Every structure is written in structure tokens, then in C-alpha cells.
PDB file of N, CA, C and O in Angstrom:
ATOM      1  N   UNK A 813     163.111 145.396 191.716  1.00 79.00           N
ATOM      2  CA  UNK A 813     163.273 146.797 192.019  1.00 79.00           C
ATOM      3  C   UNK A 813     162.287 147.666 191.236  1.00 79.00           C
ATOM      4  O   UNK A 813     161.891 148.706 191.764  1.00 79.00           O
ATOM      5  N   UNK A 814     161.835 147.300 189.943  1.00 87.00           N
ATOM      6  CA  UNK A 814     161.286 147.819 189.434  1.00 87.00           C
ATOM      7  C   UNK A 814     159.649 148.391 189.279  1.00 87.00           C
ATOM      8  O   UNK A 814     159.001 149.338 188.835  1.00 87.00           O
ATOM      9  N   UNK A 815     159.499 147.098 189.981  1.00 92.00           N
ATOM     10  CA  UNK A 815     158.230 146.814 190.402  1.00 92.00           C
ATOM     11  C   UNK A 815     157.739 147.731 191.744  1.00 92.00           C
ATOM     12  O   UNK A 815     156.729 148.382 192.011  1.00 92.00           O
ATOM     13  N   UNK A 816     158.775 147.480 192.311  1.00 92.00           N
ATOM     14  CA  UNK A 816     158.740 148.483 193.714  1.00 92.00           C
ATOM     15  C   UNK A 816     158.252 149.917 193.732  1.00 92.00           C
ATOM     16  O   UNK A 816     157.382 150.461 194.413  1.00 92.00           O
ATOM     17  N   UNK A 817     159.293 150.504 192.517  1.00 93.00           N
ATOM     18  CA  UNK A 817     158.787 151.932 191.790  1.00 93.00           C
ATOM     19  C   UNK A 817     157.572 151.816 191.438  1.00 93.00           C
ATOM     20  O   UNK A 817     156.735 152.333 192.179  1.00 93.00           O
ATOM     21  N   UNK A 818     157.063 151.021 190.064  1.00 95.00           N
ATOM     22  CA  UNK A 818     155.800 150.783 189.881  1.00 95.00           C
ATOM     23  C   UNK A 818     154.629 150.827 190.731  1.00 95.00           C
ATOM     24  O   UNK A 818     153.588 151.386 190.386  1.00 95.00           O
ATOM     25  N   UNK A 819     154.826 150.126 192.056  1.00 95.00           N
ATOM     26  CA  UNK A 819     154.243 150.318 192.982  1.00 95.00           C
ATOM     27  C   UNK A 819     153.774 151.930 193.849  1.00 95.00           C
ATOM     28  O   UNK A 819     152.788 152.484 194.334  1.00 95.00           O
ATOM     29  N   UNK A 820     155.336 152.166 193.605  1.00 96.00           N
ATOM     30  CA  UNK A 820     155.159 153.828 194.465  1.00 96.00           C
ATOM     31  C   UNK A 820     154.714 154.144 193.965  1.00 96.00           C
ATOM     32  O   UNK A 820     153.842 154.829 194.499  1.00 96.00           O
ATOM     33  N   UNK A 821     154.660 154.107 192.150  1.00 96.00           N
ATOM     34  CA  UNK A 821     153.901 155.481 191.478  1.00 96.00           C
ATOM     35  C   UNK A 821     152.585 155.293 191.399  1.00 96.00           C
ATOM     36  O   UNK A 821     151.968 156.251 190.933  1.00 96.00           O
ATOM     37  N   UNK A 822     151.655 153.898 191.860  1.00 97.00           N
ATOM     38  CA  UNK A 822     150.274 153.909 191.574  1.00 97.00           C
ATOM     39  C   UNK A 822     149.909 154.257 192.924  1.00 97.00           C
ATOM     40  O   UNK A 822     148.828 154.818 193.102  1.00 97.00           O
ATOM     41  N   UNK A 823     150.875 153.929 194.173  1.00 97.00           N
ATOM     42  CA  UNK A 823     149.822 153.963 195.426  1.00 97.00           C
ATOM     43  C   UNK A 823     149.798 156.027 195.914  1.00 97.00           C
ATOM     44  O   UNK A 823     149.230 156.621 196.830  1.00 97.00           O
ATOM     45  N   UNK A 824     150.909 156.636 194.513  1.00 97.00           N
ATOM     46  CA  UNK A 824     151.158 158.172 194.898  1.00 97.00           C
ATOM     47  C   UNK A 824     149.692 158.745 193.899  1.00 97.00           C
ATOM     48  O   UNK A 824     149.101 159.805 194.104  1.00 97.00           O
ATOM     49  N   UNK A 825     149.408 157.916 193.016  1.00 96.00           N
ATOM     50  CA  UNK A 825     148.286 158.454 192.033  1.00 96.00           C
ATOM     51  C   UNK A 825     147.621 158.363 192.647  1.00 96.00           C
ATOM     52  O   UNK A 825     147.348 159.405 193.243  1.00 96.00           O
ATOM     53  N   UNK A 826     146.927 157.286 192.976  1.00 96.00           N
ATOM     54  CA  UNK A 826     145.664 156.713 193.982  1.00 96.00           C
ATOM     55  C   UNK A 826     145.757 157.800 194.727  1.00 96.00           C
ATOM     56  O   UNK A 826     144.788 158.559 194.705  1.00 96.00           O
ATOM     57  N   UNK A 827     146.801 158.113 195.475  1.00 97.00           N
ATOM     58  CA  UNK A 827     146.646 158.919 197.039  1.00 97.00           C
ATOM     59  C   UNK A 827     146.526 160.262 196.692  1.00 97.00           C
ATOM     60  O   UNK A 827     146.454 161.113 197.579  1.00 97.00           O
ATOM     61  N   UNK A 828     146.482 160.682 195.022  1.00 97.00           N
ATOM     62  CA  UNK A 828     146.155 162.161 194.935  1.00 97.00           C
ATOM     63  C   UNK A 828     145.409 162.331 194.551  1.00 97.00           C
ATOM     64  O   UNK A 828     145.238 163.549 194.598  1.00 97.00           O
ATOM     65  N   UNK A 829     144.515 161.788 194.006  1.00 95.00           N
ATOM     66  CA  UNK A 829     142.849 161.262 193.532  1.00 95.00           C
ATOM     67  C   UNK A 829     142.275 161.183 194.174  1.00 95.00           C
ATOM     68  O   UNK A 829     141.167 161.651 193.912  1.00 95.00           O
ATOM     69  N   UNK A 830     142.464 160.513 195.648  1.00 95.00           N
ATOM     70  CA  UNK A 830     141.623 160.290 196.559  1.00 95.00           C
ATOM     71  C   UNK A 830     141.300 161.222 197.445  1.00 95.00           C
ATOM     72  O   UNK A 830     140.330 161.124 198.196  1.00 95.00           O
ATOM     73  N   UNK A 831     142.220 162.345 197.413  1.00 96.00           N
ATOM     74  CA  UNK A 831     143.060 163.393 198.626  1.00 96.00           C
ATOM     75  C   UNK A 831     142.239 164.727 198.075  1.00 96.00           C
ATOM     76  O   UNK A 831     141.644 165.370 198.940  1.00 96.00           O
ATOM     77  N   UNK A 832     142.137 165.319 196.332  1.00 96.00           N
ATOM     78  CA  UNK A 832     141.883 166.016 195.683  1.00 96.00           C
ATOM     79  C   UNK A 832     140.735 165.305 195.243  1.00 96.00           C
ATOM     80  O   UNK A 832     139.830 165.664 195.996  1.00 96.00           O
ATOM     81  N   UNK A 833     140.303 164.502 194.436  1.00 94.00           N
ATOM     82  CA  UNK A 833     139.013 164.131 193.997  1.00 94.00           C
ATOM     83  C   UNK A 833     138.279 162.832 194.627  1.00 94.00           C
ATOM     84  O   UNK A 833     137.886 161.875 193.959  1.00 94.00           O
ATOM     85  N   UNK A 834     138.192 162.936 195.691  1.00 93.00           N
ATOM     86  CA  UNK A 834     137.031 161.817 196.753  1.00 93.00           C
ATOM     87  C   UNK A 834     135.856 161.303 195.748  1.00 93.00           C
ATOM     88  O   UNK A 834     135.521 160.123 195.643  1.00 93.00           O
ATOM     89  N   UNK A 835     135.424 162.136 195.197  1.00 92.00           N
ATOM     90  CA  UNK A 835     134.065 161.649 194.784  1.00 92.00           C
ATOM     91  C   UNK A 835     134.074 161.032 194.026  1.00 92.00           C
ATOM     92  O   UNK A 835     132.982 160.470 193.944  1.00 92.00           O
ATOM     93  N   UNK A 836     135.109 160.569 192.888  1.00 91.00           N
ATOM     94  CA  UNK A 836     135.470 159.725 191.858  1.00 91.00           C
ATOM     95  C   UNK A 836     135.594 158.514 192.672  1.00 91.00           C
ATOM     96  O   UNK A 836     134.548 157.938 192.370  1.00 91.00           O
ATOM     97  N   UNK A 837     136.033 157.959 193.283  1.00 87.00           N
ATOM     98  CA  UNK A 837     135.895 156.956 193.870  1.00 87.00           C
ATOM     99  C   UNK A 837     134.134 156.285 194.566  1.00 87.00           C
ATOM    100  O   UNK A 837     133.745 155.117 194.598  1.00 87.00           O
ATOM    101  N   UNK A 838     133.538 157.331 194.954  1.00 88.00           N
ATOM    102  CA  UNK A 838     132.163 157.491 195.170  1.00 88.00           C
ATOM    103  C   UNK A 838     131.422 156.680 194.022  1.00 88.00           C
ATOM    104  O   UNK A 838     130.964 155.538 194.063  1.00 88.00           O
ATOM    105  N   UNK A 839     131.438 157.606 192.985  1.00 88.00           N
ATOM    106  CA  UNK A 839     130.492 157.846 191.461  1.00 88.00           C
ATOM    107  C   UNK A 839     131.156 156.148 191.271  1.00 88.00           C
ATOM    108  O   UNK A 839     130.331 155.274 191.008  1.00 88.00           O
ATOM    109  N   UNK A 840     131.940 155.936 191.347  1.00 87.00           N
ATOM    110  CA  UNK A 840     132.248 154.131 190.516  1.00 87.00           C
ATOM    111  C   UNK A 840     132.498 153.187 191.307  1.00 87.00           C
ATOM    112  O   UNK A 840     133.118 152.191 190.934  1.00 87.00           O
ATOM    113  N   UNK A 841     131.992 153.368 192.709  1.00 86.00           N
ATOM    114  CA  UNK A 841     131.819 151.413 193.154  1.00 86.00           C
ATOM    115  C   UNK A 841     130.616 152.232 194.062  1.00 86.00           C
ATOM    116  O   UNK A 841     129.830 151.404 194.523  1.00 86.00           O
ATOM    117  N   UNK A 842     130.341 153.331 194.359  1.00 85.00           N
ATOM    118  CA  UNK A 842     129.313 153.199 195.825  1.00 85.00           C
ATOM    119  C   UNK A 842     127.816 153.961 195.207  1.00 85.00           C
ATOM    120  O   UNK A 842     126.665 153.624 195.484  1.00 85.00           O
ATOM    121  N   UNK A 843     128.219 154.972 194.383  1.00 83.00           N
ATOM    122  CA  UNK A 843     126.734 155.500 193.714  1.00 83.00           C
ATOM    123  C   UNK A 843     125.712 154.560 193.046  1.00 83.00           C
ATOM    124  O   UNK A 843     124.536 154.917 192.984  1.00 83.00           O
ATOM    125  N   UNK A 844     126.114 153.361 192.537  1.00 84.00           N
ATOM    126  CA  UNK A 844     125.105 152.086 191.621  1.00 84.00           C
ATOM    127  C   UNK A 844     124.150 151.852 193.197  1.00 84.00           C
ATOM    128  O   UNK A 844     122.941 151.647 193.089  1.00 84.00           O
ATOM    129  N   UNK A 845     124.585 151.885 194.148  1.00 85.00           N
ATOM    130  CA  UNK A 845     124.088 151.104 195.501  1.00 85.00           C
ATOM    131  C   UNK A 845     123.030 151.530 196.036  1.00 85.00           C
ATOM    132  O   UNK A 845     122.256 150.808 196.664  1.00 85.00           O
ATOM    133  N   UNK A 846     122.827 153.176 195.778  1.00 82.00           N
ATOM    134  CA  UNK A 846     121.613 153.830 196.316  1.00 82.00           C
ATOM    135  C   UNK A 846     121.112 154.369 195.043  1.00 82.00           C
ATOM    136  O   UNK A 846     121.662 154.808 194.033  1.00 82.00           O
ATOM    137  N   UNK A 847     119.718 154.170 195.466  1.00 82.00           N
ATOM    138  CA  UNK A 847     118.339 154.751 194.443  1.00 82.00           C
ATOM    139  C   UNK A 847     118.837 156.119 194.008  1.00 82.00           C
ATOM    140  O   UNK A 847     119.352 156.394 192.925  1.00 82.00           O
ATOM    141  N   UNK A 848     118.572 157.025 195.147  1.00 83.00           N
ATOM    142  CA  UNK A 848     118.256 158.347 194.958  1.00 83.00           C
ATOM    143  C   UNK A 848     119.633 158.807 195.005  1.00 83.00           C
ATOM    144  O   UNK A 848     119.688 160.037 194.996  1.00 83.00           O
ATOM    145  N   UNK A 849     120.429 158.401 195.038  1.00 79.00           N
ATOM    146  CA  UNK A 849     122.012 159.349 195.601  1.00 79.00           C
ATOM    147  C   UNK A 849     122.167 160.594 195.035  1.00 79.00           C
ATOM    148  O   UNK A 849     121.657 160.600 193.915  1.00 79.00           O
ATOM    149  N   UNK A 850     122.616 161.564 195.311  1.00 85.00           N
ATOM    150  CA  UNK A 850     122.741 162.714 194.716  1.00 85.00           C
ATOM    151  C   UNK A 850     124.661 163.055 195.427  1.00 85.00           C
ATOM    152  O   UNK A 850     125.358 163.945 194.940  1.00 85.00           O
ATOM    153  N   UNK A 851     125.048 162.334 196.340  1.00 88.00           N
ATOM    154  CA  UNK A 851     126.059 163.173 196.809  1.00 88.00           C
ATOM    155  C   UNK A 851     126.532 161.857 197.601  1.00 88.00           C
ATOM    156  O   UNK A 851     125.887 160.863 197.933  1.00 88.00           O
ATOM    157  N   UNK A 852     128.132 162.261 197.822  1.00 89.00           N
ATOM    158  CA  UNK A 852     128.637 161.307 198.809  1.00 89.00           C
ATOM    159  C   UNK A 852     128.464 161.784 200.240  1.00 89.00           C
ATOM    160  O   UNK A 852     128.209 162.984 200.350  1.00 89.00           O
ATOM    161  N   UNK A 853     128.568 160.975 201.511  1.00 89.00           N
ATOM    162  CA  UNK A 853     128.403 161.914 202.603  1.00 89.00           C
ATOM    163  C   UNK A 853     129.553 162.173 203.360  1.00 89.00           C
ATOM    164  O   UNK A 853     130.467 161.361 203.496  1.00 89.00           O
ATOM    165  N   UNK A 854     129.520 163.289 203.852  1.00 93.00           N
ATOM    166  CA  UNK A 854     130.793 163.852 204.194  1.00 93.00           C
ATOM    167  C   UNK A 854     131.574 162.505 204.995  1.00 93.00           C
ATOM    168  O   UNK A 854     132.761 162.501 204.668  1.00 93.00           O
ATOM    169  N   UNK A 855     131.346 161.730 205.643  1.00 94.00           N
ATOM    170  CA  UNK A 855     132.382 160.497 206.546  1.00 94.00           C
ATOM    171  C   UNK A 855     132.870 159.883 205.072  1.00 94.00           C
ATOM    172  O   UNK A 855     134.099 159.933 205.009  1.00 94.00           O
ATOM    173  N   UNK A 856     132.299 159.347 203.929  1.00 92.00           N
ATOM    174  CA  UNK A 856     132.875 158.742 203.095  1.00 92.00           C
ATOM    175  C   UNK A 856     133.682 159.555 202.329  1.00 92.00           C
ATOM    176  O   UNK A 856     134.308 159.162 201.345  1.00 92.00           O
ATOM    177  N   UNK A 857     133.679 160.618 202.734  1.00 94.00           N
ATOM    178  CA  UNK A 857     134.570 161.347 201.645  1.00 94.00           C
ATOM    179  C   UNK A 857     136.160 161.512 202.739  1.00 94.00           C
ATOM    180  O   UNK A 857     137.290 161.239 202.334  1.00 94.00           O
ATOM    181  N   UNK A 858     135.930 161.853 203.690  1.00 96.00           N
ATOM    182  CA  UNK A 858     136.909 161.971 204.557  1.00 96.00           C
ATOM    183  C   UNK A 858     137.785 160.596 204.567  1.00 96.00           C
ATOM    184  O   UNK A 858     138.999 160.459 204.415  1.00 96.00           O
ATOM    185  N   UNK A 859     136.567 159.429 204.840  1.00 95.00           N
ATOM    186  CA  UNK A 859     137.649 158.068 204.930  1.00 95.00           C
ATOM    187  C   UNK A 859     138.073 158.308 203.462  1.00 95.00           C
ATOM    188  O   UNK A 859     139.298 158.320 203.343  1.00 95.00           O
ATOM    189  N   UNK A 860     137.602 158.442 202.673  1.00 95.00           N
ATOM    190  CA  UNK A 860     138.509 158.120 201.378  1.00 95.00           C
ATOM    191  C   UNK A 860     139.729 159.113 201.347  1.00 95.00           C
ATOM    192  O   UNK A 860     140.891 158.705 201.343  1.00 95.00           O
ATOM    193  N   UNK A 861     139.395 160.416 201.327  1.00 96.00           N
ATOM    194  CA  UNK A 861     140.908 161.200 202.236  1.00 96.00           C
ATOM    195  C   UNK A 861     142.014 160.689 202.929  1.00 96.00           C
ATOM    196  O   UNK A 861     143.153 160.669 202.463  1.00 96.00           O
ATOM    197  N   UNK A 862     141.624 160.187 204.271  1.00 97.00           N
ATOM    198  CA  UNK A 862     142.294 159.402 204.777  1.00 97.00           C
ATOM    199  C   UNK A 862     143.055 158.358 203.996  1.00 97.00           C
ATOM    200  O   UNK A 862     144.280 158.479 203.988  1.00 97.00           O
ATOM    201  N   UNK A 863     142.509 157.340 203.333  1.00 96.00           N
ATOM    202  CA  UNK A 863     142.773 155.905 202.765  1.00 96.00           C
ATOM    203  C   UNK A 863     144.124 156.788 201.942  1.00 96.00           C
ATOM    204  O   UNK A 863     145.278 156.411 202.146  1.00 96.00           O
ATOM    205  N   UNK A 864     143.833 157.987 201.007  1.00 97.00           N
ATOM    206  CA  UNK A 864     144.721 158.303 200.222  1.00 97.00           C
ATOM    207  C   UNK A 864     146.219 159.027 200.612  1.00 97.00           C
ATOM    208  O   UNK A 864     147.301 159.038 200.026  1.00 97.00           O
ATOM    209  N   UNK A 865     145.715 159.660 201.965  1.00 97.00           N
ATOM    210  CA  UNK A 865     146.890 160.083 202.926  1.00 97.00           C
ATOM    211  C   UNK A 865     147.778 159.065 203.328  1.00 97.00           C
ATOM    212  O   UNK A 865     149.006 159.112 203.249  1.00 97.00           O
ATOM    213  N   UNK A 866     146.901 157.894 203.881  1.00 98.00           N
ATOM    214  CA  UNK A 866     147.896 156.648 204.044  1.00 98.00           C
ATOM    215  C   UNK A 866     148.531 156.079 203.238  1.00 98.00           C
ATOM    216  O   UNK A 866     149.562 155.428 203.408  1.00 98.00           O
ATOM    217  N   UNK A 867     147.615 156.408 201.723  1.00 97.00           N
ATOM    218  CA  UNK A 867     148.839 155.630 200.541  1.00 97.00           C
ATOM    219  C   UNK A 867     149.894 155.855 200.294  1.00 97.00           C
ATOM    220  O   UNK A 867     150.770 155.077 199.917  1.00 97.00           O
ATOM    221  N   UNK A 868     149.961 157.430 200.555  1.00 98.00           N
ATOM    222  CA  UNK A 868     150.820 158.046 199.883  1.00 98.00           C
ATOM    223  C   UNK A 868     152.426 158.200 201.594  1.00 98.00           C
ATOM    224  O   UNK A 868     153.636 158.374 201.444  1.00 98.00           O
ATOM    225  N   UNK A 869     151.943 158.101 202.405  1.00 98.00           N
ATOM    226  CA  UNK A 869     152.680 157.576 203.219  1.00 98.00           C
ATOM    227  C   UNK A 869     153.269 156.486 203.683  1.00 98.00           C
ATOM    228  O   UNK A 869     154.094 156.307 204.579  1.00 98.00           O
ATOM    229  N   UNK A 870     152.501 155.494 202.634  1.00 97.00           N
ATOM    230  CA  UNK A 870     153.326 154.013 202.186  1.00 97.00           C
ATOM    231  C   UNK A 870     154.306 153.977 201.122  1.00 97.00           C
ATOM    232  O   UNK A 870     155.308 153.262 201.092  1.00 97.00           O
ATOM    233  N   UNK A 871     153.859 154.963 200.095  1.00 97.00           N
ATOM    234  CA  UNK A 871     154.443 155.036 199.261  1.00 97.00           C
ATOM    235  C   UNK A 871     155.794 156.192 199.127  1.00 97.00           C
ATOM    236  O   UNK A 871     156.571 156.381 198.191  1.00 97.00           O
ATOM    237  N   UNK A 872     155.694 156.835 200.449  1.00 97.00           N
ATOM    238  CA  UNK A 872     157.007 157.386 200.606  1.00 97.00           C
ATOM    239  C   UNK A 872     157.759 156.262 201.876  1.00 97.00           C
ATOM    240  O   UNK A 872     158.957 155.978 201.878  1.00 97.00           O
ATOM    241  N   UNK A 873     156.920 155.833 202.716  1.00 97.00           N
ATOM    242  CA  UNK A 873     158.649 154.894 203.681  1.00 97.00           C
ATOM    243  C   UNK A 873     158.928 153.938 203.007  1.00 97.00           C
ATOM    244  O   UNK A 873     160.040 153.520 203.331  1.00 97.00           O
ATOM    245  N   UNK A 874     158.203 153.018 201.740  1.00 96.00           N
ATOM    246  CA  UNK A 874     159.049 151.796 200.561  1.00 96.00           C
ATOM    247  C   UNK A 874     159.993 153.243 199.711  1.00 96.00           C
ATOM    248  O   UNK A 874     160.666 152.649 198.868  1.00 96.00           O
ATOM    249  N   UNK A 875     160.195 154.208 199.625  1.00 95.00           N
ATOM    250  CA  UNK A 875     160.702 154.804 199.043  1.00 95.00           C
ATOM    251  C   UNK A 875     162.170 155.177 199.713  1.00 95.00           C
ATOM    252  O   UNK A 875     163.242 155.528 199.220  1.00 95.00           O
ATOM    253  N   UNK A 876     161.717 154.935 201.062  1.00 96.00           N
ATOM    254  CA  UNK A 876     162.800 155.733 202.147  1.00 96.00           C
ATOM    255  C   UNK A 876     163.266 153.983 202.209  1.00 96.00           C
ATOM    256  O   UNK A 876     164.397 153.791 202.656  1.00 96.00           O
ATOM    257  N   UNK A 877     162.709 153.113 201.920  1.00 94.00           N
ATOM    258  CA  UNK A 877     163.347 151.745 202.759  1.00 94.00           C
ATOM    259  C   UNK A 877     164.529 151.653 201.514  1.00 94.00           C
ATOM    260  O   UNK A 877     165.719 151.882 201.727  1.00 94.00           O
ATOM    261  N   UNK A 878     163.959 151.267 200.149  1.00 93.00           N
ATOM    262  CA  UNK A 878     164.768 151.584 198.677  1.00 93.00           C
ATOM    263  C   UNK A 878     165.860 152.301 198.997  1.00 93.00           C
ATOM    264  O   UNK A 878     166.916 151.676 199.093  1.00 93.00           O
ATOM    265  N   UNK A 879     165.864 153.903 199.258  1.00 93.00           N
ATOM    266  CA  UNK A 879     166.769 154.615 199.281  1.00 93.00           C
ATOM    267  C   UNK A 879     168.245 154.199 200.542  1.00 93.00           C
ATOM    268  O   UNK A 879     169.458 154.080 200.373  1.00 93.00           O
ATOM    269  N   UNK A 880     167.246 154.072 201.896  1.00 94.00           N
ATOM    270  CA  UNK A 880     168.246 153.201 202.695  1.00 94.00           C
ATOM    271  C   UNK A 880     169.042 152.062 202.275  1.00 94.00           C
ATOM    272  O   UNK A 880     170.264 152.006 202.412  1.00 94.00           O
ATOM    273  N   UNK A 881     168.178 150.981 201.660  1.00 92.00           N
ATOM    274  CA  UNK A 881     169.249 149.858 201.148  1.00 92.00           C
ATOM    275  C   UNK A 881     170.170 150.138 200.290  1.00 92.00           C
ATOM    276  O   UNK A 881     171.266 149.577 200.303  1.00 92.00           O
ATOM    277  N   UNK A 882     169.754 151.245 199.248  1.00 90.00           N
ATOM    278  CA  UNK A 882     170.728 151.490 198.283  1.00 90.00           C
ATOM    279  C   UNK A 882     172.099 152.221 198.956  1.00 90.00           C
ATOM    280  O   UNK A 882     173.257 151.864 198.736  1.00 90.00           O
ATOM    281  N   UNK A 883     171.777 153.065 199.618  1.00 91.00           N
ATOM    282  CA  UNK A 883     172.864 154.340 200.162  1.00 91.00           C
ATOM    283  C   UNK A 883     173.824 153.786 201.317  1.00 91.00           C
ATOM    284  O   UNK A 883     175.045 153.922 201.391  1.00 91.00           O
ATOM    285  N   UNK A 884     172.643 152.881 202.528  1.00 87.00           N
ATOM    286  CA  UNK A 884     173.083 152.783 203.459  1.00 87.00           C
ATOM    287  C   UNK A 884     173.718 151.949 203.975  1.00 87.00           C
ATOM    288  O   UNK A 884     174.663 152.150 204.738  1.00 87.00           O
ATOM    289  N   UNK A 885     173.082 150.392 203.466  1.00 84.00           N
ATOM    290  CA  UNK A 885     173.016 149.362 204.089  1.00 84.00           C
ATOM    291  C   UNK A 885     174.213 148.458 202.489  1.00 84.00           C
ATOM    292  O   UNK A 885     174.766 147.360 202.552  1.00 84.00           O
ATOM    293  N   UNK A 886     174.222 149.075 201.742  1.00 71.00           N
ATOM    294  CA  UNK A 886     174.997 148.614 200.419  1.00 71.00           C
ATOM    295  C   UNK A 886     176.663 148.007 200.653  1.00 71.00           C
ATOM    296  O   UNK A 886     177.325 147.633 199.685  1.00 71.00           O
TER     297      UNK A 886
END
């Protein structure tokens, strides 16, 4: 069970980092890759948006599944 939480709370960090600060994700696995980079481009910033919208919508229905087993299904 605990782990489960653990889980929610990194895939809710991730997903507000990614949602609010895109480019941090940029600057540390994709900026080493190009010479000249100066900027991420707008599609990689959006998918990374995205990626973090979806986390955080994983990390609320394991939250809603938790809450069901506990309340509902108990």
C-alpha cells in the first residue's frame, strides 16, 4: 500500500515539473545531443506537457482505484 502512495507522489511531482517547467527535462537528457542548441522546440515541450498531464492522471485513477477498494469494495 505504501508503495502505491509512493508511487502517486513521484508520478504527481514529475507531472508538475513537466506541466510548469518543460525545459528541465530538455537541459538534462536532450540539450548534450545538439551542438548549437539554444532552446527546446515548441513540439518537445508540448509532448513533455502532455507526458506530465498523463502522469498526473495516472496518478489520480491508482488513487481513485485505492480509495474504491478501501471504501467500497472492503
Amino acid at each position: 500500500m505504501y508503495y502505491l502512495l509512493t508511487l502517486i507522489g513521484i508520478l504527481i511531482v514529475y507531472g508538475l515539473l513537466a506541466i510548469l517547467k518543460p525545459d528541465l527535462a530538455w537541459e538534462n537528457s536532450e540539450k548534450w545531443k545538439t551542438e548549437n542548441a539554444e532552446e527546446p522546440s515548441e513540439t518537445y515541450l508540448w509532448q513533455v506537457r502532455i507526458s506530465g498531464v498523463i502522469s498526473i492522471f495516472l496518478a489520480i485513477s491508482i488513487l481513485a482505484g485505492i480509495l474504491l477498494k478501501i471504501f467500497y469494495f472492503s
